[in-house]
Short mmCIF file of C-alpha atoms in Angstrom, two decimals:
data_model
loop_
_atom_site.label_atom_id
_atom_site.label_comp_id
_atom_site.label_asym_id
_atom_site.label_seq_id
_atom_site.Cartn_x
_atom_site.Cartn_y
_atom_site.Cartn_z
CA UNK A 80 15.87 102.03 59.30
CA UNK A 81 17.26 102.86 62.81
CA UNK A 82 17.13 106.31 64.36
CA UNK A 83 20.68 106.24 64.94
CA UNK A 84 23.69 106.20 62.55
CA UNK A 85 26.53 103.49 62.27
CA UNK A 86 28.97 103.04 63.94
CA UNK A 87 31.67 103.32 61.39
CA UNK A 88 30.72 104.49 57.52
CA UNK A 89 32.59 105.28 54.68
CA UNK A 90 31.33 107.29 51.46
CA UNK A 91 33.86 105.10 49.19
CA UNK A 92 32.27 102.05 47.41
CA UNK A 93 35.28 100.13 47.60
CA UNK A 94 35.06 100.01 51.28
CA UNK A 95 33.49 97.50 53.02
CA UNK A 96 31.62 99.67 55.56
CA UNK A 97 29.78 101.65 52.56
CA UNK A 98 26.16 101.71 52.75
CA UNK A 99 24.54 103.67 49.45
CA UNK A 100 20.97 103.88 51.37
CA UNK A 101 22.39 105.87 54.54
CA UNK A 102 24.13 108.22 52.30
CA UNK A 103 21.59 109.15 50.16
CA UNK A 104 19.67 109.50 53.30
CA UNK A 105 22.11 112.13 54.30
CA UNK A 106 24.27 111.81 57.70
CA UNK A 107 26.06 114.85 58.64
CA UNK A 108 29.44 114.55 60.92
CA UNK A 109 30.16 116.96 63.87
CA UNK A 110 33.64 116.77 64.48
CA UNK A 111 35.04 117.72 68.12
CA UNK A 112 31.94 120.34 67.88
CA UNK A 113 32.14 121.40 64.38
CA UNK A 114 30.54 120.48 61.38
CA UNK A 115 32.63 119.04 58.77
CA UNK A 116 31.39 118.32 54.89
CA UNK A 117 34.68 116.62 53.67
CA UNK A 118 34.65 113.44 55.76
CA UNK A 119 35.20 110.39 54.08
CA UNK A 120 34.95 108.14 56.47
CA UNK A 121 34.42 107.90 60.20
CA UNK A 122 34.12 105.53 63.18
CA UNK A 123 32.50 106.61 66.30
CA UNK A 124 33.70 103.95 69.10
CA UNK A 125 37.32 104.72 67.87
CA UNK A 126 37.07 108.71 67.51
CA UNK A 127 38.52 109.35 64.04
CA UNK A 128 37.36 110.79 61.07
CA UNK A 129 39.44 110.38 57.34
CA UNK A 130 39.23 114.40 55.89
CA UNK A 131 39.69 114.78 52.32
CA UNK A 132 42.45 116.69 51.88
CA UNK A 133 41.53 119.60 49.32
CA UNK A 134 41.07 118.16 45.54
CA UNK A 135 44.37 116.24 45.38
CA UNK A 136 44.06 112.51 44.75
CA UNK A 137 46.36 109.92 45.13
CA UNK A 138 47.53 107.36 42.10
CA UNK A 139 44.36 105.47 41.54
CA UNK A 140 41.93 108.97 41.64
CA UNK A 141 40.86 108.43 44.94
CA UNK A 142 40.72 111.82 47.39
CA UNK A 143 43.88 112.24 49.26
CA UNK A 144 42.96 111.96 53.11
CA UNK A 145 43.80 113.29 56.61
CA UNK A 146 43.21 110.66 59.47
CA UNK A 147 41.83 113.15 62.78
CA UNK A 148 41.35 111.79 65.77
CA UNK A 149 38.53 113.61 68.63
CA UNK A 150 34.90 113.48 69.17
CA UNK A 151 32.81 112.18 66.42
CA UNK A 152 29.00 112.78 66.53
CA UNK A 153 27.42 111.73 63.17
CA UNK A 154 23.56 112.27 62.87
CA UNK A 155 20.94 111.95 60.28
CA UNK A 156 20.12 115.23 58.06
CA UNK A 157 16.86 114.21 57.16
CA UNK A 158 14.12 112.46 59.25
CA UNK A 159 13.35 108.88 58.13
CA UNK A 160 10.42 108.04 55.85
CA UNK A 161 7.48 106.07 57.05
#
């Protein structure tokens, strides 16, 4: 696996920029300088992140979300294996 993180992930498997080996890898999201644990989804080259908003969810039990826009810096949690 690369040392750097995608460009654009999302943690719902319905999407198609979902990747199930990267997030059980663990990426962590810095958001204009602070760390965030309820993104979603983000994309780097476009500066947004999608925030959950608290534990509401919308009609078909997805999280309800907040689209931000600012610095993104994602980066791995854990170093890669092998």
């Amino acid at each position: 696996m690369s040392e750097t993180p995608p460009d654009r992930l999302a943690a719902n498997p319905n999407s198609p920029f979902y990747d199930e080996a990267l997030l059980e890898r663990g990426i962590g999201v810095r958001f204009n300088g602070a760390e965030k644990n309820n993104v979603e989804e983000y994309c780097v080259s476009e500066g947004w992140v999608r925030l959950s908003a608290g534990k509401t969810l919308d009609r078909a039990g997805n999280p309800m979300t907040v689209k931000l826009k600012g610095k993104v810096e994602p980066y791995f949690r854990e170093a890669a294996e092998g």
